[in-house]
Amino acid sequence: MIEPQINLGRNALHATLCSFLGLSARDLSEIGDFSERFARDLLSGRRPFPQDTQVALQQLMVDWDAVTKASIADIEDGERIFYIYRTNEQLRASPVAGILNARGKAAGGFVGPYRAAMFAAWRTAQSKGIKVDMIFASWPEVTE
């Protein structure tokens, strides 16, 4: 059996967390205020994640959990339509922006964790036999 090479400086936890939360290299570069190339290096395991970026990602996970739980509560209260934002800019201009804090050095919340949370709530509804529709929000309009 081949033993995997272990390098504690290149822990994959935070790169995997970025994937789970739907964060792009561009999102990660905004969170850490570094270049997209550096972000791609982080995501590929070529460099270790800076400590402040690790903390920001852990905070985003807490946000994901809160949005998921709130969305499940909305379903239990009868909500049957989830509005999904297309871009970070649209999300940041929406009423949801008030509950999604800026993390790290970012200007605001990210559509990836929001979508992942909404999907987790949708899956919970499906497992209970509750039909919930997910549709793209047409408002607020944002020019990019």
PDB file of C-alpha atoms in Angstrom:
ATOM      1  CA  MET A   1       0.000   0.000   0.000  1.00  0.00           C
ATOM      2  CA  ILE A   2       1.253   3.462  -0.856  1.00  0.00           C
ATOM      3  CA  GLU A   3       1.311   5.882   2.065  1.00  0.00           C
ATOM      4  CA  PRO A   4       0.161   9.403   1.262  1.00  0.00           C
ATOM      5  CA  GLN A   5       2.702  12.151   1.610  1.00  0.00           C
ATOM      6  CA  ILE A   6       1.913  14.293   4.639  1.00  0.00           C
ATOM      7  CA  ASN A   7       2.771  17.969   4.656  1.00  0.00           C
ATOM      8  CA  LEU A   8       1.093  19.818   7.510  1.00  0.00           C
ATOM      9  CA  GLY A   9       1.926  23.174   5.893  1.00  0.00           C
ATOM     10  CA  ARG A  10      -0.319  22.261   2.978  1.00  0.00           C
ATOM     11  CA  ASN A  11      -3.448  21.209   4.810  1.00  0.00           C
ATOM     12  CA  ALA A  12      -6.377  20.784   2.386  1.00  0.00           C
ATOM     13  CA  LEU A  13      -9.107  21.752   4.860  1.00  0.00           C
ATOM     14  CA  HIS A  14      -9.500  25.377   3.801  1.00  0.00           C
ATOM     15  CA  ALA A  15      -9.242  24.643   0.068  1.00  0.00           C
ATOM     16  CA  THR A  16     -11.967  22.030   0.530  1.00  0.00           C
ATOM     17  CA  LEU A  17     -14.030  24.504   2.556  1.00  0.00           C
ATOM     18  CA  CYS A  18     -13.779  26.991  -0.331  1.00  0.00           C
ATOM     19  CA  SER A  19     -15.124  24.321  -2.693  1.00  0.00           C
ATOM     20  CA  PHE A  20     -17.961  23.421  -0.328  1.00  0.00           C
ATOM     21  CA  LEU A  21     -18.933  27.081   0.002  1.00  0.00           C
ATOM     22  CA  GLY A  22     -18.778  27.686  -3.746  1.00  0.00           C
ATOM     23  CA  LEU A  23     -16.048  30.297  -3.496  1.00  0.00           C
ATOM     24  CA  SER A  24     -14.056  31.093  -6.619  1.00  0.00           C
ATOM     25  CA  ALA A  25     -10.419  32.159  -6.763  1.00  0.00           C
ATOM     26  CA  ARG A  26     -11.722  35.690  -7.350  1.00  0.00           C
ATOM     27  CA  ASP A  27     -13.843  35.476  -4.182  1.00  0.00           C
ATOM     28  CA  LEU A  28     -10.902  34.140  -2.196  1.00  0.00           C
ATOM     29  CA  SER A  29      -8.643  36.903  -3.487  1.00  0.00           C
ATOM     30  CA  GLU A  30     -11.206  39.485  -2.306  1.00  0.00           C
ATOM     31  CA  ILE A  31     -11.438  37.859   1.122  1.00  0.00           C
ATOM     32  CA  GLY A  32      -7.668  37.902   1.591  1.00  0.00           C
ATOM     33  CA  ASP A  33      -6.916  41.037  -0.451  1.00  0.00           C
ATOM     34  CA  PHE A  34      -4.355  39.235  -2.555  1.00  0.00           C
ATOM     35  CA  SER A  35      -4.034  38.360  -6.246  1.00  0.00           C
ATOM     36  CA  GLU A  36      -6.133  35.741  -7.985  1.00  0.00           C
ATOM     37  CA  ARG A  37      -2.931  33.916  -8.859  1.00  0.00           C
ATOM     38  CA  PHE A  38      -2.060  33.652  -5.150  1.00  0.00           C
ATOM     39  CA  ALA A  39      -5.642  32.477  -4.486  1.00  0.00           C
ATOM     40  CA  ARG A  40      -5.288  29.769  -7.148  1.00  0.00           C
ATOM     41  CA  ASP A  41      -2.037  28.691  -5.483  1.00  0.00           C
ATOM     42  CA  LEU A  42      -3.890  28.401  -2.171  1.00  0.00           C
ATOM     43  CA  LEU A  43      -6.735  26.406  -3.716  1.00  0.00           C
ATOM     44  CA  SER A  44      -4.321  24.011  -5.417  1.00  0.00           C
ATOM     45  CA  GLY A  45      -2.307  23.409  -2.251  1.00  0.00           C
ATOM     46  CA  ARG A  46       0.864  25.050  -3.511  1.00  0.00           C
ATOM     47  CA  ARG A  47       0.819  27.514  -0.594  1.00  0.00           C
ATOM     48  CA  PRO A  48      -0.612  27.425   2.932  1.00  0.00           C
ATOM     49  CA  PHE A  49      -3.624  29.631   3.693  1.00  0.00           C
ATOM     50  CA  PRO A  50      -2.814  32.798   5.665  1.00  0.00           C
ATOM     51  CA  GLN A  51      -4.190  32.708   9.210  1.00  0.00           C
ATOM     52  CA  ASP A  52      -6.538  35.679   8.721  1.00  0.00           C
ATOM     53  CA  THR A  53      -8.002  34.050   5.603  1.00  0.00           C
ATOM     54  CA  GLN A  54      -8.539  30.800   7.511  1.00  0.00           C
ATOM     55  CA  VAL A  55     -10.485  32.729  10.153  1.00  0.00           C
ATOM     56  CA  ALA A  56     -12.599  34.494   7.492  1.00  0.00           C
ATOM     57  CA  LEU A  57     -13.445  31.140   5.868  1.00  0.00           C
ATOM     58  CA  GLN A  58     -14.455  29.687   9.220  1.00  0.00           C
ATOM     59  CA  GLN A  59     -16.704  32.725   9.743  1.00  0.00           C
ATOM     60  CA  LEU A  60     -18.254  32.128   6.316  1.00  0.00           C
ATOM     61  CA  MET A  61     -19.015  28.572   7.402  1.00  0.00           C
ATOM     62  CA  VAL A  62     -20.816  29.942  10.456  1.00  0.00           C
ATOM     63  CA  ASP A  63     -22.777  32.254   8.106  1.00  0.00           C
ATOM     64  CA  TRP A  64     -23.622  29.278   5.871  1.00  0.00           C
ATOM     65  CA  ASP A  65     -24.960  27.376   8.863  1.00  0.00           C
ATOM     66  CA  ALA A  66     -27.072  30.344  10.016  1.00  0.00           C
ATOM     67  CA  VAL A  67     -28.567  30.907   6.544  1.00  0.00           C
ATOM     68  CA  THR A  68     -29.301  27.197   6.189  1.00  0.00           C
ATOM     69  CA  LYS A  69     -31.078  27.045   9.550  1.00  0.00           C
ATOM     70  CA  ALA A  70     -33.035  30.246   8.850  1.00  0.00           C
ATOM     71  CA  SER A  71     -34.108  28.930   5.448  1.00  0.00           C
ATOM     72  CA  ILE A  72     -35.258  25.636   6.967  1.00  0.00           C
ATOM     73  CA  ALA A  73     -37.270  27.642   9.501  1.00  0.00           C
ATOM     74  CA  ASP A  74     -38.792  29.622   6.601  1.00  0.00           C
ATOM     75  CA  ILE A  75     -39.842  26.336   4.978  1.00  0.00           C
ATOM     76  CA  GLU A  76     -41.431  25.211   8.237  1.00  0.00           C
ATOM     77  CA  ASP A  77     -43.311  28.541   8.257  1.00  0.00           C
ATOM     78  CA  GLY A  78     -44.677  27.835   4.766  1.00  0.00           C
ATOM     79  CA  GLU A  79     -42.133  29.400   2.411  1.00  0.00           C
ATOM     80  CA  ARG A  80     -42.105  27.531  -0.909  1.00  0.00           C
ATOM     81  CA  ILE A  81     -39.965  29.759  -3.141  1.00  0.00           C
ATOM     82  CA  PHE A  82     -36.282  30.543  -2.680  1.00  0.00           C
ATOM     83  CA  TYR A  83     -34.871  33.441  -4.662  1.00  0.00           C
ATOM     84  CA  ILE A  84     -31.341  32.797  -5.834  1.00  0.00           C
ATOM     85  CA  TYR A  85     -29.048  35.689  -6.673  1.00  0.00           C
ATOM     86  CA  ARG A  86     -26.946  35.560  -9.828  1.00  0.00           C
ATOM     87  CA  THR A  87     -23.874  37.512  -8.729  1.00  0.00           C
ATOM     88  CA  ASN A  88     -22.118  38.786  -5.636  1.00  0.00           C
ATOM     89  CA  GLU A  89     -23.155  42.302  -6.642  1.00  0.00           C
ATOM     90  CA  GLN A  90     -26.844  41.377  -6.841  1.00  0.00           C
ATOM     91  CA  LEU A  91     -26.646  39.576  -3.493  1.00  0.00           C
ATOM     92  CA  ARG A  92     -24.923  42.561  -1.904  1.00  0.00           C
ATOM     93  CA  ALA A  93     -27.654  44.898  -3.194  1.00  0.00           C
ATOM     94  CA  SER A  94     -30.445  42.617  -1.925  1.00  0.00           C
ATOM     95  CA  PRO A  95     -32.234  42.575   1.429  1.00  0.00           C
ATOM     96  CA  VAL A  96     -30.243  39.426   2.279  1.00  0.00           C
ATOM     97  CA  ALA A  97     -27.060  41.513   2.342  1.00  0.00           C
ATOM     98  CA  GLY A  98     -28.046  42.765   5.775  1.00  0.00           C
ATOM     99  CA  ILE A  99     -27.591  39.306   7.284  1.00  0.00           C
ATOM    100  CA  LEU A 100     -24.461  38.298   5.374  1.00  0.00           C
ATOM    101  CA  ASN A 101     -21.466  40.035   6.873  1.00  0.00           C
ATOM    102  CA  ALA A 102     -18.371  40.983   4.943  1.00  0.00           C
ATOM    103  CA  ARG A 103     -15.642  38.540   5.889  1.00  0.00           C
ATOM    104  CA  GLY A 104     -11.922  39.097   5.742  1.00  0.00           C
ATOM    105  CA  LYS A 105     -11.218  42.095   3.562  1.00  0.00           C
ATOM    106  CA  ALA A 106     -14.213  41.513   1.284  1.00  0.00           C
ATOM    107  CA  ALA A 107     -16.753  44.203   0.441  1.00  0.00           C
ATOM    108  CA  GLY A 108     -19.702  41.972   1.362  1.00  0.00           C
ATOM    109  CA  GLY A 109     -21.222  38.515   1.219  1.00  0.00           C
ATOM    110  CA  PHE A 110     -20.741  35.951  -1.530  1.00  0.00           C
ATOM    111  CA  VAL A 111     -23.285  34.224  -3.723  1.00  0.00           C
ATOM    112  CA  GLY A 112     -21.516  30.837  -3.412  1.00  0.00           C
ATOM    113  CA  PRO A 113     -22.110  30.278   0.318  1.00  0.00           C
ATOM    114  CA  TYR A 114     -25.618  31.724  -0.018  1.00  0.00           C
ATOM    115  CA  ARG A 115     -26.491  29.284  -2.819  1.00  0.00           C
ATOM    116  CA  ALA A 116     -24.923  26.373  -0.934  1.00  0.00           C
ATOM    117  CA  ALA A 117     -27.017  27.212   2.133  1.00  0.00           C
ATOM    118  CA  MET A 118     -30.202  27.513   0.103  1.00  0.00           C
ATOM    119  CA  PHE A 119     -29.463  24.171  -1.554  1.00  0.00           C
ATOM    120  CA  ALA A 120     -28.911  22.512   1.825  1.00  0.00           C
ATOM    121  CA  ALA A 121     -32.287  23.850   3.005  1.00  0.00           C
ATOM    122  CA  TRP A 122     -33.896  22.710  -0.274  1.00  0.00           C
ATOM    123  CA  ARG A 123     -32.484  19.203   0.267  1.00  0.00           C
ATOM    124  CA  THR A 124     -33.915  19.151   3.782  1.00  0.00           C
ATOM    125  CA  ALA A 125     -37.329  20.095   2.379  1.00  0.00           C
ATOM    126  CA  GLN A 126     -37.085  17.369  -0.266  1.00  0.00           C
ATOM    127  CA  SER A 127     -36.273  14.761   2.371  1.00  0.00           C
ATOM    128  CA  LYS A 128     -39.500  15.754   4.162  1.00  0.00           C
ATOM    129  CA  GLY A 129     -41.555  15.613   0.959  1.00  0.00           C
ATOM    130  CA  ILE A 130     -41.954  19.397   0.763  1.00  0.00           C
ATOM    131  CA  LYS A 131     -41.687  21.001  -2.674  1.00  0.00           C
ATOM    132  CA  VAL A 132     -39.695  24.223  -2.693  1.00  0.00           C
ATOM    133  CA  ASP A 133     -38.883  26.051  -5.923  1.00  0.00           C
ATOM    134  CA  MET A 134     -35.580  27.803  -6.488  1.00  0.00           C
ATOM    135  CA  ILE A 135     -35.747  30.644  -9.008  1.00  0.00           C
ATOM    136  CA  PHE A 136     -33.318  33.344 -10.013  1.00  0.00           C
ATOM    137  CA  ALA A 137     -34.149  36.714  -8.522  1.00  0.00           C
ATOM    138  CA  SER A 138     -34.887  39.427 -11.061  1.00  0.00           C
ATOM    139  CA  TRP A 139     -34.502  42.096  -8.393  1.00  0.00           C
ATOM    140  CA  PRO A 140     -32.499  44.012  -7.469  1.00  0.00           C
ATOM    141  CA  GLU A 141     -31.211  44.866 -10.914  1.00  0.00           C
ATOM    142  CA  VAL A 142     -27.483  45.358 -10.924  1.00  0.00           C
ATOM    143  CA  THR A 143     -25.354  46.530 -13.801  1.00  0.00           C
ATOM    144  CA  GLU A 144     -21.925  45.004 -13.845  1.00  0.00           C
TER     145      GLU A 144
END
